[in-house]
């Protein structure tokens, strides 16, 4: 493959519509979505993608029905319990983006333990956004820098892009090269706002449970063909 993105971010949209299409409960749409995500993670790891960020649960998702939130929390728990061994074996490092403290106790302990288990792995860096909001992440960074400035640990002049990036959940990782959002919606929906500054974006029409590894492979290829200028001119 000509040029592989170092960091791919995915908004896995369309589980609800998929369930509706198939006349089944929304929760089953999400379950099908987990199957798709398993394949995409495996392929990313095998292909040598550096970082894969998945939007699993936003701070706004708490507004959904109790039933749907419970179903998602259950799937998250099952996912970590059933996948951790294989991921660890493949050298995948798991990192949670978001306010883990705000998750139910069981989920919090399970995801923290997955982070601990895989801490030293140097394969695919798998970021899973849980109870995550991009604006909240930026505000968290601002507060941390302000605190450091107030305590005299840094000067105002020290605050630049590099210093700011160090305060993000993705502090030691490259910025997003490619953002994929399925289901045809063309929005960023508060996902990795800072990190997507120069991201190429693709919006495949398919609903997330129907997104296959072959489609992903083609999207990675489309990225390889795009010319990226980061605000400069070609040549
Ligand atoms: C968007 O579909 C998807 C979500 C809000 C959740 C995505 C979560 C998973 C795929 C499973 C859980 C994650 C892990 C890591 C195990 P939607 O429900 O907004 O779809 P709609 O717009 O068609 O209703």
PDB file of C-alpha atoms and ligand atoms in Angstrom:
ATOM      1  CA  UNK A   1       0.000   0.000   0.000  1.00  0.00           C
ATOM      2  CA  UNK A   2       1.462   3.346  -1.078  1.00  0.00           C
ATOM      3  CA  UNK A   3       1.013   5.433   2.020  1.00  0.00           C
ATOM      4  CA  UNK A   4      -0.589   4.142   5.154  1.00  0.00           C
ATOM      5  CA  UNK A   5      -2.149   6.648   7.557  1.00  0.00           C
ATOM      6  CA  UNK A   6      -0.354   6.691  10.903  1.00  0.00           C
ATOM      7  CA  UNK A   7      -3.529   7.480  12.786  1.00  0.00           C
ATOM      8  CA  UNK A   8      -7.035   6.456  11.696  1.00  0.00           C
ATOM      9  CA  UNK A   9     -10.123   7.629  13.600  1.00  0.00           C
ATOM     10  CA  UNK A  10     -13.512   6.043  13.049  1.00  0.00           C
ATOM     11  CA  UNK A  11     -17.013   7.224  13.946  1.00  0.00           C
ATOM     12  CA  UNK A  12     -18.991   3.987  13.839  1.00  0.00           C
ATOM     13  CA  UNK A  13     -22.351   5.441  12.870  1.00  0.00           C
ATOM     14  CA  UNK A  14     -25.551   3.701  11.819  1.00  0.00           C
ATOM     15  CA  UNK A  15     -26.126   0.821  14.239  1.00  0.00           C
ATOM     16  CA  UNK A  16     -29.598   2.122  15.113  1.00  0.00           C
ATOM     17  CA  UNK A  17     -30.647   2.490  11.470  1.00  0.00           C
ATOM     18  CA  UNK A  18     -29.246  -0.933  10.684  1.00  0.00           C
ATOM     19  CA  UNK A  19     -31.375  -2.442  13.453  1.00  0.00           C
ATOM     20  CA  UNK A  20     -34.438  -0.610  12.159  1.00  0.00           C
ATOM     21  CA  UNK A  21     -33.790  -1.854   8.614  1.00  0.00           C
ATOM     22  CA  UNK A  22     -33.662  -5.404   9.920  1.00  0.00           C
ATOM     23  CA  UNK A  23     -36.652  -4.865  12.232  1.00  0.00           C
ATOM     24  CA  UNK A  24     -34.705  -5.846  15.332  1.00  0.00           C
ATOM     25  CA  UNK A  25     -33.926  -4.110  18.639  1.00  0.00           C
ATOM     26  CA  UNK A  26     -31.386  -1.271  18.597  1.00  0.00           C
ATOM     27  CA  UNK A  27     -29.209  -3.213  21.035  1.00  0.00           C
ATOM     28  CA  UNK A  28     -28.815  -5.954  18.431  1.00  0.00           C
ATOM     29  CA  UNK A  29     -27.656  -3.348  15.925  1.00  0.00           C
ATOM     30  CA  UNK A  30     -24.935  -2.350  18.350  1.00  0.00           C
ATOM     31  CA  UNK A  31     -24.025  -5.995  18.866  1.00  0.00           C
ATOM     32  CA  UNK A  32     -23.618  -6.395  15.123  1.00  0.00           C
ATOM     33  CA  UNK A  33     -21.528  -3.223  15.205  1.00  0.00           C
ATOM     34  CA  UNK A  34     -19.117  -4.853  17.646  1.00  0.00           C
ATOM     35  CA  UNK A  35     -18.576  -7.681  15.148  1.00  0.00           C
ATOM     36  CA  UNK A  36     -17.594  -5.173  12.487  1.00  0.00           C
ATOM     37  CA  UNK A  37     -15.292  -3.393  14.864  1.00  0.00           C
ATOM     38  CA  UNK A  38     -13.529  -6.611  15.822  1.00  0.00           C
ATOM     39  CA  UNK A  39     -12.608  -7.205  12.168  1.00  0.00           C
ATOM     40  CA  UNK A  40     -11.437  -3.638  11.627  1.00  0.00           C
ATOM     41  CA  UNK A  41      -9.216  -3.789  14.714  1.00  0.00           C
ATOM     42  CA  UNK A  42      -7.716  -7.099  13.587  1.00  0.00           C
ATOM     43  CA  UNK A  43      -7.023  -5.778  10.088  1.00  0.00           C
ATOM     44  CA  UNK A  44      -5.501  -2.550  11.426  1.00  0.00           C
ATOM     45  CA  UNK A  45      -3.183  -4.513  13.660  1.00  0.00           C
ATOM     46  CA  UNK A  46      -2.149  -6.907  10.867  1.00  0.00           C
ATOM     47  CA  UNK A  47      -1.597  -4.092   8.358  1.00  0.00           C
ATOM     48  CA  UNK A  48       0.619  -2.010  10.611  1.00  0.00           C
ATOM     49  CA  UNK A  49      -1.597   1.001  11.268  1.00  0.00           C
ATOM     50  CA  UNK A  50       0.051   2.901  14.128  1.00  0.00           C
ATOM     51  CA  UNK A  51      -2.981   4.270  15.943  1.00  0.00           C
ATOM     52  CA  UNK A  52      -6.680   3.445  15.602  1.00  0.00           C
ATOM     53  CA  UNK A  53      -9.209   5.579  17.492  1.00  0.00           C
ATOM     54  CA  UNK A  54     -12.797   4.385  17.799  1.00  0.00           C
ATOM     55  CA  UNK A  55     -15.718   6.471  19.028  1.00  0.00           C
ATOM     56  CA  UNK A  56     -17.608   3.999  21.206  1.00  0.00           C
ATOM     57  CA  UNK A  57     -19.565   6.224  23.613  1.00  0.00           C
ATOM     58  CA  UNK A  58     -19.789  10.005  23.702  1.00  0.00           C
ATOM     59  CA  UNK A  59     -20.662  12.211  26.659  1.00  0.00           C
ATOM     60  CA  UNK A  60     -23.932  12.912  24.813  1.00  0.00           C
ATOM     61  CA  UNK A  61     -24.838   9.217  24.507  1.00  0.00           C
ATOM     62  CA  UNK A  62     -26.051   9.190  28.141  1.00  0.00           C
ATOM     63  CA  UNK A  63     -29.159  10.992  26.834  1.00  0.00           C
ATOM     64  CA  UNK A  64     -30.303   7.824  25.046  1.00  0.00           C
ATOM     65  CA  UNK A  65     -32.873   5.517  26.633  1.00  0.00           C
ATOM     66  CA  UNK A  66     -31.853   3.633  29.756  1.00  0.00           C
ATOM     67  CA  UNK A  67     -32.271   0.411  27.831  1.00  0.00           C
ATOM     68  CA  UNK A  68     -29.894   1.456  25.058  1.00  0.00           C
ATOM     69  CA  UNK A  69     -27.267   2.852  27.455  1.00  0.00           C
ATOM     70  CA  UNK A  70     -27.392  -0.396  29.459  1.00  0.00           C
ATOM     71  CA  UNK A  71     -27.017  -2.421  26.274  1.00  0.00           C
ATOM     72  CA  UNK A  72     -23.983  -0.393  25.179  1.00  0.00           C
ATOM     73  CA  UNK A  73     -22.390  -0.654  28.626  1.00  0.00           C
ATOM     74  CA  UNK A  74     -22.969  -4.411  28.543  1.00  0.00           C
ATOM     75  CA  UNK A  75     -21.363  -4.704  25.110  1.00  0.00           C
ATOM     76  CA  UNK A  76     -18.374  -2.679  26.237  1.00  0.00           C
ATOM     77  CA  UNK A  77     -17.870  -5.010  29.192  1.00  0.00           C
ATOM     78  CA  UNK A  78     -18.235  -8.127  27.014  1.00  0.00           C
ATOM     79  CA  UNK A  79     -15.864  -6.719  24.424  1.00  0.00           C
ATOM     80  CA  UNK A  80     -13.067  -6.099  26.901  1.00  0.00           C
ATOM     81  CA  UNK A  81     -13.548  -9.457  28.592  1.00  0.00           C
ATOM     82  CA  UNK A  82     -13.612 -11.489  25.392  1.00  0.00           C
ATOM     83  CA  UNK A  83     -10.994  -9.625  23.322  1.00  0.00           C
ATOM     84  CA  UNK A  84      -8.313  -8.630  25.771  1.00  0.00           C
ATOM     85  CA  UNK A  85      -6.337 -11.862  25.565  1.00  0.00           C
ATOM     86  CA  UNK A  86      -6.111 -11.902  21.772  1.00  0.00           C
ATOM     87  CA  UNK A  87      -5.341  -8.193  21.593  1.00  0.00           C
ATOM     88  CA  UNK A  88      -2.636  -8.516  24.205  1.00  0.00           C
ATOM     89  CA  UNK A  89      -1.112 -11.426  22.297  1.00  0.00           C
ATOM     90  CA  UNK A  90      -1.037  -9.323  19.145  1.00  0.00           C
ATOM     91  CA  UNK A  91       0.843  -6.610  21.008  1.00  0.00           C
ATOM     92  CA  UNK A  92      -2.060  -4.158  20.917  1.00  0.00           C
ATOM     93  CA  UNK A  93      -1.961  -1.364  23.474  1.00  0.00           C
ATOM     94  CA  UNK A  94      -5.349  -0.154  24.685  1.00  0.00           C
ATOM     95  CA  UNK A  95      -5.950   3.384  25.811  1.00  0.00           C
ATOM     96  CA  UNK A  96      -9.248   4.892  26.876  1.00  0.00           C
ATOM     97  CA  UNK A  97      -9.971   8.437  25.726  1.00  0.00           C
ATOM     98  CA  UNK A  98     -12.499  10.197  27.933  1.00  0.00           C
ATOM     99  CA  UNK A  99     -13.681  10.504  31.496  1.00  0.00           C
ATOM    100  CA  UNK A 100     -13.274   6.942  32.755  1.00  0.00           C
ATOM    101  CA  UNK A 101     -14.240   8.016  36.293  1.00  0.00           C
ATOM    102  CA  UNK A 102     -17.724   8.766  35.005  1.00  0.00           C
ATOM    103  CA  UNK A 103     -18.305   5.173  33.866  1.00  0.00           C
ATOM    104  CA  UNK A 104     -20.140   2.607  36.002  1.00  0.00           C
ATOM    105  CA  UNK A 105     -17.799   0.928  38.494  1.00  0.00           C
ATOM    106  CA  UNK A 106     -17.568  -2.422  36.697  1.00  0.00           C
ATOM    107  CA  UNK A 107     -16.799  -0.862  33.318  1.00  0.00           C
ATOM    108  CA  UNK A 108     -14.299   1.491  34.902  1.00  0.00           C
ATOM    109  CA  UNK A 109     -12.370  -1.317  36.556  1.00  0.00           C
ATOM    110  CA  UNK A 110     -12.441  -3.487  33.440  1.00  0.00           C
ATOM    111  CA  UNK A 111     -11.131  -0.819  31.069  1.00  0.00           C
ATOM    112  CA  UNK A 112      -8.461   0.318  33.531  1.00  0.00           C
ATOM    113  CA  UNK A 113      -7.286  -3.249  33.852  1.00  0.00           C
ATOM    114  CA  UNK A 114      -7.121  -3.599  30.035  1.00  0.00           C
ATOM    115  CA  UNK A 115      -4.980  -0.457  29.919  1.00  0.00           C
ATOM    116  CA  UNK A 116      -2.688  -1.830  32.619  1.00  0.00           C
ATOM    117  CA  UNK A 117      -2.348  -5.253  31.016  1.00  0.00           C
ATOM    118  CA  UNK A 118      -1.394  -3.836  27.619  1.00  0.00           C
ATOM    119  CA  UNK A 119       0.621  -0.844  28.854  1.00  0.00           C
ATOM    120  CA  UNK A 120       3.966  -2.016  27.470  1.00  0.00           C
ATOM    121  CA  UNK A 121       2.730  -3.302  24.116  1.00  0.00           C
ATOM    122  CA  UNK A 122       4.210  -1.663  21.048  1.00  0.00           C
ATOM    123  CA  UNK A 123       1.889  -2.929  18.307  1.00  0.00           C
ATOM    124  CA  UNK A 124      -1.305  -1.168  17.253  1.00  0.00           C
ATOM    125  CA  UNK A 125      -2.212   1.642  19.644  1.00  0.00           C
ATOM    126  CA  UNK A 126      -5.944   1.184  20.067  1.00  0.00           C
ATOM    127  CA  UNK A 127      -7.777   4.199  21.467  1.00  0.00           C
ATOM    128  CA  UNK A 128     -11.342   3.609  22.559  1.00  0.00           C
ATOM    129  CA  UNK A 129     -13.297   6.766  23.277  1.00  0.00           C
ATOM    130  CA  UNK A 130     -15.678   6.177  26.173  1.00  0.00           C
ATOM    131  CA  UNK A 131     -17.600   8.945  27.880  1.00  0.00           C
ATOM    132  CA  UNK A 132     -15.578  11.167  25.543  1.00  0.00           C
ATOM    133  CA  UNK A 133     -16.189  14.687  24.234  1.00  0.00           C
ATOM    134  CA  UNK A 134     -13.710  16.674  22.134  1.00  0.00           C
ATOM    135  CA  UNK A 135     -14.609  20.034  23.640  1.00  0.00           C
ATOM    136  CA  UNK A 136     -14.282  18.609  27.162  1.00  0.00           C
ATOM    137  CA  UNK A 137     -10.856  17.227  26.227  1.00  0.00           C
ATOM    138  CA  UNK A 138      -9.724  20.666  25.073  1.00  0.00           C
ATOM    139  CA  UNK A 139     -11.070  22.344  28.219  1.00  0.00           C
ATOM    140  CA  UNK A 140      -9.289  19.742  30.341  1.00  0.00           C
ATOM    141  CA  UNK A 141      -6.029  20.614  28.555  1.00  0.00           C
ATOM    142  CA  UNK A 142      -6.620  24.352  29.067  1.00  0.00           C
ATOM    143  CA  UNK A 143      -7.246  23.833  32.777  1.00  0.00           C
ATOM    144  CA  UNK A 144      -4.115  21.761  33.191  1.00  0.00           C
ATOM    145  CA  UNK A 145      -1.949  24.363  31.434  1.00  0.00           C
ATOM    146  CA  UNK A 146      -3.589  27.181  33.425  1.00  0.00           C
ATOM    147  CA  UNK A 147      -2.828  25.351  36.643  1.00  0.00           C
ATOM    148  CA  UNK A 148       0.797  24.918  35.649  1.00  0.00           C
ATOM    149  CA  UNK A 149       1.018  28.617  34.751  1.00  0.00           C
ATOM    150  CA  UNK A 150      -0.603  29.701  38.019  1.00  0.00           C
ATOM    151  CA  UNK A 151       1.834  27.559  39.985  1.00  0.00           C
ATOM    152  CA  UNK A 152       4.690  29.138  38.057  1.00  0.00           C
ATOM    153  CA  UNK A 153       5.775  25.839  36.521  1.00  0.00           C
ATOM    154  CA  UNK A 154       5.462  27.228  32.989  1.00  0.00           C
ATOM    155  CA  UNK A 155       5.386  30.695  31.430  1.00  0.00           C
ATOM    156  CA  UNK A 156       2.614  31.878  29.087  1.00  0.00           C
ATOM    157  CA  UNK A 157       5.151  31.882  26.247  1.00  0.00           C
ATOM    158  CA  UNK A 158       5.680  28.168  26.784  1.00  0.00           C
ATOM    159  CA  UNK A 159       2.115  27.437  25.688  1.00  0.00           C
ATOM    160  CA  UNK A 160       2.289  26.398  22.051  1.00  0.00           C
ATOM    161  CA  UNK A 161       0.905  23.567  19.930  1.00  0.00           C
ATOM    162  CA  UNK A 162       3.455  21.142  21.275  1.00  0.00           C
ATOM    163  CA  UNK A 163       2.740  21.956  24.910  1.00  0.00           C
ATOM    164  CA  UNK A 164      -0.998  21.788  24.255  1.00  0.00           C
ATOM    165  CA  UNK A 165      -0.822  18.411  22.550  1.00  0.00           C
ATOM    166  CA  UNK A 166       0.950  16.998  25.584  1.00  0.00           C
ATOM    167  CA  UNK A 167      -2.186  17.620  27.635  1.00  0.00           C
ATOM    168  CA  UNK A 168      -4.498  15.634  25.355  1.00  0.00           C
ATOM    169  CA  UNK A 169      -5.449  11.989  25.900  1.00  0.00           C
ATOM    170  CA  UNK A 170      -3.446  11.254  22.747  1.00  0.00           C
ATOM    171  CA  UNK A 171      -0.392  13.147  24.058  1.00  0.00           C
ATOM    172  CA  UNK A 172       2.346  10.919  22.621  1.00  0.00           C
ATOM    173  CA  UNK A 173       0.554   9.920  19.412  1.00  0.00           C
ATOM    174  CA  UNK A 174       0.482  11.479  15.936  1.00  0.00           C
ATOM    175  CA  UNK A 175      -2.453  13.678  14.900  1.00  0.00           C
ATOM    176  CA  UNK A 176      -5.306  11.996  12.995  1.00  0.00           C
ATOM    177  CA  UNK A 177      -4.455  11.455   9.295  1.00  0.00           C
ATOM    178  CA  UNK A 178      -7.724   9.874   8.253  1.00  0.00           C
ATOM    179  CA  UNK A 179     -11.211  10.195   9.753  1.00  0.00           C
ATOM    180  CA  UNK A 180     -13.849   7.750   8.562  1.00  0.00           C
ATOM    181  CA  UNK A 181     -17.512   8.157   9.445  1.00  0.00           C
ATOM    182  CA  UNK A 182     -19.952   5.573   8.177  1.00  0.00           C
ATOM    183  CA  UNK A 183     -23.655   5.975   7.346  1.00  0.00           C
ATOM    184  CA  UNK A 184     -23.217   9.014   5.100  1.00  0.00           C
ATOM    185  CA  UNK A 185     -23.508  11.627   7.870  1.00  0.00           C
ATOM    186  CA  UNK A 186     -20.928  14.348   7.307  1.00  0.00           C
ATOM    187  CA  UNK A 187     -20.214  15.619  10.791  1.00  0.00           C
ATOM    188  CA  UNK A 188     -17.334  15.344  13.237  1.00  0.00           C
ATOM    189  CA  UNK A 189     -19.670  15.199  16.272  1.00  0.00           C
ATOM    190  CA  UNK A 190     -17.180  16.337  18.901  1.00  0.00           C
ATOM    191  CA  UNK A 191     -14.639  13.595  18.116  1.00  0.00           C
ATOM    192  CA  UNK A 192     -10.914  14.408  18.385  1.00  0.00           C
ATOM    193  CA  UNK A 193     -11.523  18.051  17.471  1.00  0.00           C
ATOM    194  CA  UNK A 194      -7.946  19.198  17.995  1.00  0.00           C
ATOM    195  CA  UNK A 195      -6.349  16.070  16.561  1.00  0.00           C
ATOM    196  CA  UNK A 196      -8.388  16.235  13.322  1.00  0.00           C
ATOM    197  CA  UNK A 197      -7.023  19.667  12.309  1.00  0.00           C
ATOM    198  CA  UNK A 198      -5.506  18.300   9.068  1.00  0.00           C
ATOM    199  CA  UNK A 199      -7.308  14.980   8.819  1.00  0.00           C
ATOM    200  CA  UNK A 200      -8.492  13.708   5.470  1.00  0.00           C
ATOM    201  CA  UNK A 201     -12.139  12.701   5.794  1.00  0.00           C
ATOM    202  CA  UNK A 202     -14.117   9.895   4.198  1.00  0.00           C
ATOM    203  CA  UNK A 203     -17.846   9.321   4.577  1.00  0.00           C
ATOM    204  CA  UNK A 204     -18.773   5.888   3.255  1.00  0.00           C
ATOM    205  CA  UNK A 205     -22.539   5.517   2.747  1.00  0.00           C
ATOM    206  CA  UNK A 206     -22.873   2.135   4.451  1.00  0.00           C
ATOM    207  CA  UNK A 207     -24.182   1.689   7.970  1.00  0.00           C
ATOM    208  CA  UNK A 208     -21.498   0.618  10.426  1.00  0.00           C
ATOM    209  CA  UNK A 209     -22.537  -3.066  10.817  1.00  0.00           C
ATOM    210  CA  UNK A 210     -22.206  -3.413   7.014  1.00  0.00           C
ATOM    211  CA  UNK A 211     -18.768  -1.820   6.832  1.00  0.00           C
ATOM    212  CA  UNK A 212     -16.380  -4.578   5.796  1.00  0.00           C
ATOM    213  CA  UNK A 213     -12.632  -5.031   5.908  1.00  0.00           C
ATOM    214  CA  UNK A 214     -12.615  -4.761   2.105  1.00  0.00           C
ATOM    215  CA  UNK A 215     -14.290  -1.327   2.283  1.00  0.00           C
ATOM    216  CA  UNK A 216     -11.780  -0.313   4.937  1.00  0.00           C
ATOM    217  CA  UNK A 217      -8.907  -1.497   2.745  1.00  0.00           C
ATOM    218  CA  UNK A 218     -10.267   0.627  -0.106  1.00  0.00           C
ATOM    219  CA  UNK A 219     -10.645   3.659   2.156  1.00  0.00           C
ATOM    220  CA  UNK A 220      -7.035   3.280   3.273  1.00  0.00           C
ATOM    221  CA  UNK A 221      -6.068   3.123  -0.374  1.00  0.00           C
ATOM    222  CA  UNK A 222      -8.040   6.315  -1.154  1.00  0.00           C
ATOM    223  CA  UNK A 223      -6.095   8.017   1.602  1.00  0.00           C
ATOM    224  CA  UNK A 224      -2.828   6.865   0.026  1.00  0.00           C
ATOM    225  CA  UNK A 225      -3.786   8.597  -3.214  1.00  0.00           C
ATOM    226  CA  UNK A 226      -4.712  11.931  -1.677  1.00  0.00           C
ATOM    227  CA  UNK A 227      -2.209  14.727  -1.803  1.00  0.00           C
ATOM    228  CA  UNK A 228      -1.819  16.393   1.564  1.00  0.00           C
ATOM    229  CA  UNK A 229      -0.523  19.934   1.783  1.00  0.00           C
ATOM    230  CA  UNK A 230      -1.134  20.997   5.393  1.00  0.00           C
ATOM    231  CA  UNK A 231      -1.866  24.541   4.241  1.00  0.00           C
ATOM    232  CA  UNK A 232       1.115  24.776   1.902  1.00  0.00           C
ATOM    233  CA  UNK A 233       1.310  24.461  -1.915  1.00  0.00           C
ATOM    234  CA  UNK A 234       2.165  21.425  -3.939  1.00  0.00           C
ATOM    235  CA  UNK A 235       5.563  20.954  -5.517  1.00  0.00           C
TER     236      UNK A 235
HETATM  237  C1  LIG B   1     -23.633   5.029  16.431  1.00  0.00           C
HETATM  238  O1  LIG B   1     -24.755   4.393  15.929  1.00  0.00           O
HETATM  239  C2  LIG B   1     -22.915   4.138  17.316  1.00  0.00           C
HETATM  240  C3  LIG B   1     -22.819   4.295  18.664  1.00  0.00           C
HETATM  241  C4  LIG B   1     -23.440   5.413  19.380  1.00  0.00           C
HETATM  242  C5  LIG B   1     -22.095   3.331  19.483  1.00  0.00           C
HETATM  243  C6  LIG B   1     -20.981   2.602  18.833  1.00  0.00           C
HETATM  244  C7  LIG B   1     -20.693   1.454  19.680  1.00  0.00           C
HETATM  245  C8  LIG B   1     -20.392   0.204  19.276  1.00  0.00           C
HETATM  246  C9  LIG B   1     -20.176  -0.178  17.881  1.00  0.00           C
HETATM  247  C10 LIG B   1     -20.278  -0.915  20.273  1.00  0.00           C
HETATM  248  C11 LIG B   1     -19.628  -0.669  21.573  1.00  0.00           C
HETATM  249  C12 LIG B   1     -18.190  -0.388  21.505  1.00  0.00           C
HETATM  250  C13 LIG B   1     -17.197  -1.177  21.970  1.00  0.00           C
HETATM  251  C14 LIG B   1     -15.811  -0.676  22.007  1.00  0.00           C
HETATM  252  C15 LIG B   1     -17.422  -2.539  22.414  1.00  0.00           C
HETATM  253  P1  LIG B   1     -26.179   5.024  16.196  1.00  0.00           P
HETATM  254  O2  LIG B   1     -26.854   4.201  17.254  1.00  0.00           O
HETATM  255  O3  LIG B   1     -26.048   6.469  16.488  1.00  0.00           O
HETATM  256  O4  LIG B   1     -26.855   4.782  14.803  1.00  0.00           O
HETATM  257  P2  LIG B   1     -28.086   5.591  14.205  1.00  0.00           P
HETATM  258  O5  LIG B   1     -27.597   6.979  13.923  1.00  0.00           O
HETATM  259  O6  LIG B   1     -28.415   4.830  12.981  1.00  0.00           O
HETATM  260  O7  LIG B   1     -29.172   5.529  15.250  1.00  0.00           O
END
